[in-house]
């Protein structure tokens, strides 16, 4: 538990990056709701050839884990290739957090943002 | 003399779990722990009696059939019901599904109303939504008061709508802890809507209160064994015998064991209610385990079990209401004669998500539930994203609640709120 709530994660949740609506997004997800009640919506802007992500914003309510995960995701997505992002998984997120293992019960929280982003990118 | 510390010694989980005796288990509304007598009964059944029930001529099959019948009778007696009225299912959810398929599909039509409430568990909502889709009926929801009780004005108004065919209501709410005045409500339902059928969800009341199917004027009463010290995988629905005899309720699972005769042209079902609704090999061992749990609870006396729960609920309300960051969910002001709250105290922690609260509590050995507890419409109604629920059973003590309160201090420390 003490590993789980390390400072980096708490900081990311306290001051989440890129939270808010993006009116000129190229792709927008419908509200995605986890069975635990956590929810998010993502907005992604792409390059003209739709191969790279230039920016992401998000809205949502959730726990520290899902909030921090969305915040980190919004940082890491900038400039990434779409083809690369669709291959990301929980290990990608854990590497950003410097963690090797993660509570099974909280994986859904961790993956909420990434799953939502990947879903909208599949349709690009 | 009811002593939770002695009772706790009957539950091997408190010595064998990885956290050992540090475990503070406050999640019994999700599932209770099991006493050694239940585990022994299951093992003993498999060691000494295991054979398939019914129609076996050999001694072991005969003995197994007897044990199945005796276990059903013990479970029925615990609910003050006749064993012919008991249909065994896996749990409450499956029991409600059974009523929807076995009764609803044959008795509802377009324009009919199924009445439930905003405090229900998803099992008592989703089954009816699906039944409504199949039949053209609609689902109406009884509203709640701000303090988390059933709104009796809304109840009376909804019961007065035309063609209300079913009232499906929990005895005790799994999130609010509210104890509904179920006998009074059933009487009102019968007065306002002749011919109405009533289903009582006793999943959260049966572990804590004496429940009498004979005295409640309900048509269906559903329960889960695993919440009342029994094993997972067994529960049931009691059905008023008139509904079984008149075929108003029909089998919803078909196959072996439930038939009288089968030909290539068709099948007749057995008259015997207990068999007509038991298609396939039943979970005899779990029935044996649940019967042992019923006997264990009866020996403790359900009135004492109820008093112990009441003591814990009031203690928890007192201690938790002193934590300024918490908002307690459900009834907190009671009349002098009755505390209409059973089994649990749920709350939200201002500024910290329920999962994060539960995760920190887990780190100090306190097991609570976090999330929506399968009551999303209730959470939506009150604007809660998620909540934390501490729930109790016979092995809990006030020290467990003290540990919860101490754990909440760590939440404050970790999240700096």
Tab-separated table of N, CA, C and O in Angstrom, chain B residues 247-351:
chain	number	residue	atom	x	y	z
B	247	UNK	N	-49.730	-23.532	-10.247
B	247	UNK	CA	-48.874	-23.385	-11.432
B	247	UNK	C	-48.688	-21.932	-11.855
B	247	UNK	O	-48.301	-21.656	-12.988
B	248	UNK	N	-48.994	-20.998	-10.951
B	248	UNK	CA	-48.728	-19.588	-11.276
B	248	UNK	C	-47.220	-19.385	-11.443
B	248	UNK	O	-46.776	-18.571	-12.242
B	249	UNK	N	-46.465	-20.140	-10.655
B	249	UNK	CA	-45.005	-20.135	-10.823
B	249	UNK	C	-44.618	-21.434	-11.501
B	249	UNK	O	-44.991	-22.514	-11.043
B	250	UNK	N	-43.898	-21.317	-12.600
B	250	UNK	CA	-43.524	-22.512	-13.364
B	250	UNK	C	-42.013	-22.702	-13.376
B	250	UNK	O	-41.267	-21.742	-13.183
B	251	UNK	N	-41.564	-23.917	-13.627
B	251	UNK	CA	-40.119	-24.150	-13.679
B	251	UNK	C	-39.462	-23.231	-14.709
B	251	UNK	O	-40.057	-22.925	-15.745
B	252	UNK	N	-38.237	-22.792	-14.384
B	252	UNK	CA	-37.485	-21.971	-15.336
B	252	UNK	C	-36.183	-22.638	-15.753
B	252	UNK	O	-35.482	-22.132	-16.611
B	253	UNK	N	-35.893	-23.772	-15.109
B	253	UNK	CA	-34.747	-24.571	-15.544
B	253	UNK	C	-35.270	-25.976	-15.816
B	253	UNK	O	-36.102	-26.491	-15.060
B	254	UNK	N	-34.788	-26.563	-16.887
B	254	UNK	CA	-35.365	-27.826	-17.330
B	254	UNK	C	-34.283	-28.891	-17.496
B	254	UNK	O	-33.121	-28.574	-17.736
B	255	UNK	N	-34.690	-30.136	-17.386
B	255	UNK	CA	-33.744	-31.227	-17.622
B	255	UNK	C	-34.007	-32.369	-16.662
B	255	UNK	O	-35.156	-32.628	-16.277
B	256	UNK	N	-32.925	-32.986	-16.244
B	256	UNK	CA	-33.043	-34.149	-15.372
B	256	UNK	C	-33.527	-33.758	-13.990
B	256	UNK	O	-33.356	-32.631	-13.551
B	257	UNK	N	-34.178	-34.694	-13.315
B	257	UNK	CA	-34.542	-34.484	-11.916
B	257	UNK	C	-35.854	-33.778	-11.698
B	257	UNK	O	-36.458	-33.909	-10.641
B	258	UNK	N	-36.354	-33.030	-12.701
B	258	UNK	CA	-37.565	-32.227	-12.475
B	258	UNK	C	-38.767	-32.778	-13.233
B	258	UNK	O	-39.808	-32.156	-13.265
B	259	UNK	N	-38.605	-33.952	-13.823
B	259	UNK	CA	-39.629	-34.475	-14.725
B	259	UNK	C	-40.453	-35.614	-14.095
B	259	UNK	O	-40.028	-36.251	-13.130
B	260	UNK	N	-41.648	-35.825	-14.635
B	260	UNK	CA	-42.419	-37.019	-14.301
B	260	UNK	C	-42.187	-38.066	-15.387
B	260	UNK	O	-41.880	-39.216	-15.101
B	261	UNK	N	-42.354	-37.651	-16.646
B	261	UNK	CA	-42.125	-38.568	-17.759
B	261	UNK	C	-41.684	-37.785	-18.983
B	261	UNK	O	-42.152	-36.675	-19.227
B	262	UNK	N	-40.775	-38.363	-19.719
B	262	UNK	CA	-40.263	-37.715	-20.924
B	262	UNK	C	-40.468	-38.635	-22.120
B	262	UNK	O	-40.136	-39.813	-22.063
B	263	UNK	N	-41.077	-38.110	-23.172
B	263	UNK	CA	-41.157	-38.840	-24.435
B	263	UNK	C	-40.581	-37.928	-25.514
B	263	UNK	O	-40.300	-36.760	-25.246
B	264	UNK	N	-40.423	-38.464	-26.699
B	264	UNK	CA	-39.898	-37.625	-27.777
B	264	UNK	C	-40.885	-36.517	-28.129
B	264	UNK	O	-40.512	-35.502	-28.700
B	265	UNK	N	-42.149	-36.707	-27.766
B	265	UNK	CA	-43.166	-35.697	-28.102
B	265	UNK	C	-43.282	-34.598	-27.056
B	265	UNK	O	-43.775	-33.514	-27.323
B	266	UNK	N	-42.848	-34.915	-25.851
B	266	UNK	CA	-42.962	-33.889	-24.806
B	266	UNK	C	-42.727	-34.459	-23.424
B	266	UNK	O	-42.472	-35.647	-23.257
B	267	UNK	N	-42.878	-33.541	-22.432
B	267	UNK	CA	-42.495	-33.904	-21.068
B	267	UNK	C	-43.538	-33.421	-20.081
B	267	UNK	O	-44.103	-32.336	-20.244
B	268	UNK	N	-43.800	-34.237	-19.069
B	268	UNK	CA	-44.576	-33.728	-17.935
B	268	UNK	C	-43.634	-33.581	-16.749
B	268	UNK	O	-42.708	-34.367	-16.586
B	269	UNK	N	-43.902	-32.532	-15.962
B	269	UNK	CA	-43.021	-32.257	-14.826
B	269	UNK	C	-43.573	-32.925	-13.578
B	269	UNK	O	-44.781	-33.118	-13.445
B	270	UNK	N	-42.676	-33.217	-12.656
B	270	UNK	CA	-43.109	-33.848	-11.415
B	270	UNK	C	-43.979	-32.896	-10.584
B	270	UNK	O	-43.800	-31.677	-10.621
B	271	UNK	N	-44.929	-33.481	-9.844
B	271	UNK	CA	-45.814	-32.664	-8.999
B	271	UNK	C	-45.081	-32.111	-7.785
B	271	UNK	O	-45.449	-31.085	-7.235
B	272	UNK	N	-44.103	-32.843	-7.369
B	272	UNK	CA	-43.373	-32.486	-6.161
B	272	UNK	C	-42.620	-31.163	-6.367
B	272	UNK	O	-41.681	-31.089	-7.173
B	273	UNK	N	-43.040	-30.114	-5.633
B	273	UNK	CA	-42.482	-28.776	-5.888
B	273	UNK	C	-40.968	-28.749	-5.737
B	273	UNK	O	-40.260	-28.178	-6.564
B	274	UNK	N	-40.476	-29.401	-4.690
B	274	UNK	CA	-39.034	-29.317	-4.428
B	274	UNK	C	-38.238	-29.905	-5.594
B	274	UNK	O	-37.127	-29.477	-5.876
B	275	UNK	N	-38.805	-30.895	-6.259
B	275	UNK	CA	-38.092	-31.508	-7.389
B	275	UNK	C	-38.376	-30.796	-8.704
B	275	UNK	O	-37.519	-30.731	-9.586
B	276	UNK	N	-39.593	-30.268	-8.832
B	276	UNK	CA	-39.978	-29.630	-10.094
B	276	UNK	C	-39.068	-28.435	-10.412
B	276	UNK	O	-38.870	-28.076	-11.561
B	277	UNK	N	-38.537	-27.827	-9.353
B	277	UNK	CA	-37.701	-26.639	-9.547
B	277	UNK	C	-36.216	-26.928	-9.321
B	277	UNK	O	-35.423	-26.017	-9.149
B	278	UNK	N	-35.857	-28.208	-9.319
B	278	UNK	CA	-34.443	-28.566	-9.132
B	278	UNK	C	-33.994	-29.389	-10.333
B	278	UNK	O	-33.972	-30.614	-10.289
B	279	UNK	N	-33.645	-28.698	-11.403
B	279	UNK	CA	-33.171	-29.393	-12.603
B	279	UNK	C	-31.686	-29.683	-12.454
B	279	UNK	O	-30.914	-28.808	-12.084
B	280	UNK	N	-31.310	-30.900	-12.709
B	280	UNK	CA	-29.893	-31.259	-12.618
B	280	UNK	C	-29.479	-31.588	-11.197
B	280	UNK	O	-30.259	-31.437	-10.249
B	281	UNK	N	-28.244	-32.026	-11.052
B	281	UNK	CA	-27.727	-32.403	-9.735
B	281	UNK	C	-27.599	-31.163	-8.849
B	281	UNK	O	-26.955	-30.193	-9.224
B	282	UNK	N	-28.255	-31.174	-7.690
B	282	UNK	CA	-28.154	-30.004	-6.810
B	282	UNK	C	-26.826	-29.997	-6.046
B	282	UNK	O	-26.134	-31.007	-5.991
B	283	UNK	N	-26.517	-28.847	-5.457
B	283	UNK	CA	-25.302	-28.712	-4.649
B	283	UNK	C	-25.628	-29.188	-3.233
B	283	UNK	O	-25.908	-28.388	-2.336
B	284	UNK	N	-25.595	-30.488	-3.055
B	284	UNK	CA	-25.989	-31.072	-1.765
B	284	UNK	C	-25.044	-30.609	-0.654
B	284	UNK	O	-25.483	-30.226	0.434
B	285	UNK	N	-23.756	-30.631	-0.940
B	285	UNK	CA	-22.784	-30.267	0.105
B	285	UNK	C	-23.028	-28.843	0.614
B	285	UNK	O	-22.933	-28.594	1.817
B	286	UNK	N	-23.350	-27.927	-0.305
B	286	UNK	CA	-23.601	-26.549	0.137
B	286	UNK	C	-24.893	-26.457	0.942
B	286	UNK	O	-24.998	-25.642	1.871
B	287	UNK	N	-25.872	-27.286	0.581
B	287	UNK	CA	-27.115	-27.310	1.367
B	287	UNK	C	-26.812	-27.812	2.778
B	287	UNK	O	-27.324	-27.269	3.765
B	288	UNK	N	-25.968	-28.823	2.869
B	288	UNK	CA	-25.552	-29.344	4.177
B	288	UNK	C	-24.835	-28.240	4.957
B	288	UNK	O	-25.095	-28.026	6.151
B	289	UNK	N	-23.961	-27.527	4.275
B	289	UNK	CA	-23.226	-26.437	4.927
B	289	UNK	C	-24.154	-25.330	5.396
B	289	UNK	O	-24.019	-24.817	6.515
B	290	UNK	N	-25.116	-24.961	4.560
B	290	UNK	CA	-26.049	-23.901	4.950
B	290	UNK	C	-26.933	-24.350	6.116
B	290	UNK	O	-27.220	-23.565	7.027
B	291	UNK	N	-27.342	-25.618	6.085
B	291	UNK	CA	-28.138	-26.129	7.207
B	291	UNK	C	-27.331	-26.037	8.504
B	291	UNK	O	-27.861	-25.646	9.554
B	292	UNK	N	-26.030	-26.343	8.427
B	292	UNK	CA	-25.168	-26.236	9.622
B	292	UNK	C	-25.087	-24.778	10.083
B	292	UNK	O	-25.083	-24.496	11.287
B	293	UNK	N	-25.037	-23.850	9.120
B	293	UNK	CA	-25.000	-22.421	9.465
B	293	UNK	C	-26.300	-21.999	10.151
B	293	UNK	O	-26.292	-21.250	11.132
B	294	UNK	N	-27.434	-22.481	9.634
B	294	UNK	CA	-28.735	-22.154	10.238
B	294	UNK	C	-28.799	-22.672	11.681
B	294	UNK	O	-29.278	-21.976	12.580
B	295	UNK	N	-28.281	-23.887	11.877
B	295	UNK	CA	-28.282	-24.454	13.233
B	295	UNK	C	-27.358	-23.647	14.150
B	295	UNK	O	-27.688	-23.407	15.315
B	296	UNK	N	-26.233	-23.243	13.607
B	296	UNK	CA	-25.277	-22.458	14.392
B	296	UNK	C	-25.922	-21.132	14.825
B	296	UNK	O	-25.865	-20.747	15.993
B	297	UNK	N	-26.579	-20.464	13.872
B	297	UNK	CA	-27.235	-19.183	14.189
B	297	UNK	C	-28.376	-19.383	15.187
B	297	UNK	O	-28.562	-18.576	16.097
B	298	UNK	N	-29.129	-20.469	15.005
B	298	UNK	CA	-30.258	-20.732	15.914
B	298	UNK	C	-29.755	-20.961	17.334
B	298	UNK	O	-30.384	-20.526	18.303
B	299	UNK	N	-28.609	-21.638	17.457
B	299	UNK	CA	-28.042	-21.868	18.793
B	299	UNK	C	-27.606	-20.550	19.448
B	299	UNK	O	-27.660	-20.408	20.659
B	300	UNK	N	-27.162	-19.611	18.615
B	300	UNK	CA	-26.785	-18.294	19.163
B	300	UNK	C	-28.023	-17.480	19.541
B	300	UNK	O	-27.916	-16.490	20.256
B	301	UNK	N	-29.174	-17.871	19.053
B	301	UNK	CA	-30.470	-17.179	19.187
B	301	UNK	C	-30.485	-15.921	18.308
B	301	UNK	O	-29.715	-15.001	18.554
B	302	UNK	N	-31.362	-15.918	17.336
B	302	UNK	CA	-31.411	-14.796	16.400
B	302	UNK	C	-31.738	-13.465	17.095
B	302	UNK	O	-31.325	-12.406	16.645
B	303	UNK	N	-32.464	-13.541	18.213
B	303	UNK	CA	-32.761	-12.282	18.910
B	303	UNK	C	-31.467	-11.683	19.479
B	303	UNK	O	-31.265	-10.461	19.439
B	304	UNK	N	-30.564	-12.552	19.982
B	304	UNK	CA	-29.277	-12.063	20.494
B	304	UNK	C	-28.368	-11.607	19.356
B	304	UNK	O	-27.627	-10.628	19.489
B	305	UNK	N	-28.431	-12.332	18.225
B	305	UNK	CA	-27.654	-11.943	17.043
B	305	UNK	C	-28.071	-10.536	16.621
B	305	UNK	O	-27.235	-9.671	16.343
B	306	UNK	N	-29.388	-10.298	16.627
B	306	UNK	CA	-29.933	-8.995	16.245
B	306	UNK	C	-29.517	-7.897	17.216
B	306	UNK	O	-29.168	-6.783	16.809
B	307	UNK	N	-29.533	-8.213	18.513
B	307	UNK	CA	-29.143	-7.219	19.524
B	307	UNK	C	-27.665	-6.854	19.364
B	307	UNK	O	-27.290	-5.682	19.447
B	308	UNK	N	-26.836	-7.870	19.097
B	308	UNK	CA	-25.399	-7.626	18.915
B	308	UNK	C	-25.172	-6.711	17.713
B	308	UNK	O	-24.382	-5.761	17.768
B	309	UNK	N	-25.895	-6.979	16.625
B	309	UNK	CA	-25.772	-6.138	15.430
B	309	UNK	C	-26.184	-4.701	15.746
B	309	UNK	O	-25.508	-3.752	15.358
B	310	UNK	N	-27.275	-4.575	16.472
B	310	UNK	CA	-27.767	-3.247	16.842
B	310	UNK	C	-26.720	-2.489	17.665
B	310	UNK	O	-26.457	-1.304	17.425
B	311	UNK	N	-26.095	-3.186	18.621
B	311	UNK	CA	-25.052	-2.558	19.444
B	311	UNK	C	-23.913	-2.046	18.559
B	311	UNK	O	-23.420	-0.938	18.750
B	312	UNK	N	-23.506	-2.881	17.585
B	312	UNK	CA	-22.390	-2.494	16.714
B	312	UNK	C	-22.773	-1.318	15.811
B	312	UNK	O	-21.985	-0.396	15.608
B	313	UNK	N	-23.982	-1.363	15.268
B	313	UNK	CA	-24.439	-0.283	14.384
B	313	UNK	C	-24.457	1.044	15.147
B	313	UNK	O	-23.944	2.064	14.666
B	314	UNK	N	-24.993	1.026	16.363
B	314	UNK	CA	-25.079	2.273	17.141
B	314	UNK	C	-23.693	2.762	17.558
B	314	UNK	O	-23.408	3.957	17.523
B	315	UNK	N	-22.826	1.812	17.913
B	315	UNK	CA	-21.449	2.176	18.286
B	315	UNK	C	-20.731	2.794	17.082
B	315	UNK	O	-20.068	3.823	17.187
B	316	UNK	N	-20.888	2.163	15.918
B	316	UNK	CA	-20.230	2.666	14.706
B	316	UNK	C	-20.753	4.053	14.341
B	316	UNK	O	-19.985	4.953	13.990
B	317	UNK	N	-22.072	4.243	14.429
B	317	UNK	CA	-22.650	5.560	14.120
B	317	UNK	C	-22.078	6.620	15.053
B	317	UNK	O	-21.722	7.720	14.632
B	318	UNK	N	-21.959	6.264	16.332
B	318	UNK	CA	-21.446	7.189	17.331
B	318	UNK	C	-19.993	7.569	17.028
B	318	UNK	O	-19.637	8.745	16.978
B	319	UNK	N	-19.151	6.552	16.792
B	319	UNK	CA	-17.714	6.808	16.585
B	319	UNK	C	-17.455	7.487	15.237
B	319	UNK	O	-16.628	8.382	15.135
B	320	UNK	N	-18.137	7.039	14.210
B	320	UNK	CA	-17.866	7.581	12.871
B	320	UNK	C	-18.403	9.004	12.734
B	320	UNK	O	-17.845	9.814	11.996
B	321	UNK	N	-19.491	9.303	13.438
B	321	UNK	CA	-20.033	10.660	13.318
B	321	UNK	C	-19.101	11.677	13.991
B	321	UNK	O	-19.226	12.877	13.766
B	322	UNK	N	-18.144	11.191	14.782
B	322	UNK	CA	-17.179	12.105	15.409
B	322	UNK	C	-15.984	12.391	14.496
B	322	UNK	O	-15.126	13.192	14.833
B	323	UNK	N	-15.919	11.716	13.345
B	323	UNK	CA	-14.823	11.982	12.398
B	323	UNK	C	-15.294	13.072	11.434
B	323	UNK	O	-16.214	12.831	10.641
B	324	UNK	N	-14.708	14.265	11.507
B	324	UNK	CA	-15.284	15.405	10.767
B	324	UNK	C	-15.285	15.245	9.245
B	324	UNK	O	-16.129	15.818	8.571
B	325	UNK	N	-14.356	14.434	8.703
B	325	UNK	CA	-14.268	14.304	7.243
B	325	UNK	C	-15.366	13.402	6.658
B	325	UNK	O	-15.493	13.296	5.441
B	326	UNK	N	-16.118	12.731	7.514
B	326	UNK	CA	-17.074	11.744	6.994
B	326	UNK	C	-18.482	12.299	6.850
B	326	UNK	O	-18.917	13.135	7.646
B	327	UNK	N	-19.173	11.811	5.831
B	327	UNK	CA	-20.615	11.994	5.747
B	327	UNK	C	-21.228	10.608	5.804
B	327	UNK	O	-20.944	9.769	4.955
B	328	UNK	N	-22.008	10.355	6.831
B	328	UNK	CA	-22.593	9.023	7.007
B	328	UNK	C	-23.847	8.888	6.156
B	328	UNK	O	-24.634	9.829	6.021
B	329	UNK	N	-23.983	7.721	5.576
B	329	UNK	CA	-25.085	7.423	4.667
B	329	UNK	C	-26.175	6.647	5.417
B	329	UNK	O	-25.860	5.761	6.196
B	330	UNK	N	-27.425	7.012	5.163
B	330	UNK	CA	-28.517	6.229	5.746
B	330	UNK	C	-29.008	6.781	7.074
B	330	UNK	O	-28.458	7.739	7.615
B	331	UNK	N	-30.077	6.179	7.612
B	331	UNK	CA	-30.739	6.699	8.808
B	331	UNK	C	-29.805	6.835	10.019
B	331	UNK	O	-29.019	5.939	10.298
B	332	UNK	N	-29.927	7.978	10.691
B	332	UNK	CA	-29.130	8.195	11.899
B	332	UNK	C	-29.964	8.685	13.068
B	332	UNK	O	-29.506	8.691	14.205
B	333	UNK	N	-31.170	9.153	12.777
B	333	UNK	CA	-32.064	9.581	13.859
B	333	UNK	C	-33.163	8.548	13.998
B	333	UNK	O	-33.833	8.213	13.024
B	334	UNK	N	-33.333	8.068	15.211
B	334	UNK	CA	-34.265	6.963	15.400
B	334	UNK	C	-35.318	7.312	16.442
B	334	UNK	O	-35.102	8.178	17.295
B	335	UNK	N	-36.432	6.603	16.349
B	335	UNK	CA	-37.474	6.800	17.348
B	335	UNK	C	-37.024	6.119	18.644
B	335	UNK	O	-36.072	5.345	18.653
B	336	UNK	N	-37.709	6.411	19.720
B	336	UNK	CA	-37.310	5.836	21.009
B	336	UNK	C	-37.572	4.341	21.045
B	336	UNK	O	-36.958	3.610	21.811
B	337	UNK	N	-38.488	3.891	20.209
B	337	UNK	CA	-38.874	2.481	20.298
B	337	UNK	C	-38.164	1.579	19.295
B	337	UNK	O	-38.070	0.386	19.504
B	338	UNK	N	-37.648	2.150	18.207
B	338	UNK	CA	-37.057	1.278	17.205
B	338	UNK	C	-35.896	1.929	16.464
B	338	UNK	O	-35.979	3.087	16.066
B	339	UNK	N	-34.832	1.160	16.300
B	339	UNK	CA	-33.728	1.592	15.443
B	339	UNK	C	-33.888	0.834	14.124
B	339	UNK	O	-33.700	-0.372	14.066
B	340	UNK	N	-34.287	1.560	13.081
B	340	UNK	CA	-34.565	0.883	11.808
B	340	UNK	C	-33.315	0.862	10.933
B	340	UNK	O	-33.300	1.358	9.814
B	341	UNK	N	-32.266	0.306	11.481
B	341	UNK	CA	-31.005	0.234	10.747
B	341	UNK	C	-30.301	-1.065	11.136
B	341	UNK	O	-30.209	-1.386	12.315
B	342	UNK	N	-29.808	-1.776	10.139
B	342	UNK	CA	-29.278	-3.121	10.368
B	342	UNK	C	-28.008	-3.358	9.551
B	342	UNK	O	-27.931	-2.988	8.380
B	343	UNK	N	-27.021	-3.959	10.187
B	343	UNK	CA	-25.946	-4.646	9.475
B	343	UNK	C	-24.745	-3.852	9.024
B	343	UNK	O	-23.667	-4.425	8.875
B	344	UNK	N	-24.895	-2.562	8.751
B	344	UNK	CA	-23.763	-1.845	8.170
B	344	UNK	C	-23.867	-0.336	8.394
B	344	UNK	O	-24.953	0.189	8.667
B	345	UNK	N	-22.719	0.315	8.264
B	345	UNK	CA	-22.682	1.779	8.232
B	345	UNK	C	-21.768	2.173	7.063
B	345	UNK	O	-20.603	1.801	7.039
B	346	UNK	N	-22.328	2.889	6.119
B	346	UNK	CA	-21.540	3.344	4.976
B	346	UNK	C	-21.341	4.851	5.074
B	346	UNK	O	-22.122	5.550	5.739
B	347	UNK	N	-20.273	5.322	4.431
B	347	UNK	CA	-19.986	6.756	4.495
B	347	UNK	C	-19.155	7.188	3.298
B	347	UNK	O	-18.587	6.359	2.585
B	348	UNK	N	-19.112	8.504	3.091
B	348	UNK	CA	-18.169	9.062	2.119
B	348	UNK	C	-17.150	9.870	2.906
B	348	UNK	O	-17.456	10.373	3.997
B	349	UNK	N	-15.939	9.945	2.373
B	349	UNK	CA	-14.852	10.693	3.030
B	349	UNK	C	-14.594	11.931	2.186
B	349	UNK	O	-14.205	11.820	1.024
B	350	UNK	N	-14.828	13.073	2.760
B	350	UNK	CA	-14.724	14.326	2.021
B	350	UNK	C	-13.336	14.506	1.402
B	350	UNK	O	-12.339	14.563	2.117
B	351	UNK	N	-13.278	14.531	0.067
B	351	UNK	CA	-12.009	14.805	-0.609
B	351	UNK	C	-11.191	13.564	-0.935
B	351	UNK	O	-10.160	13.667	-1.597
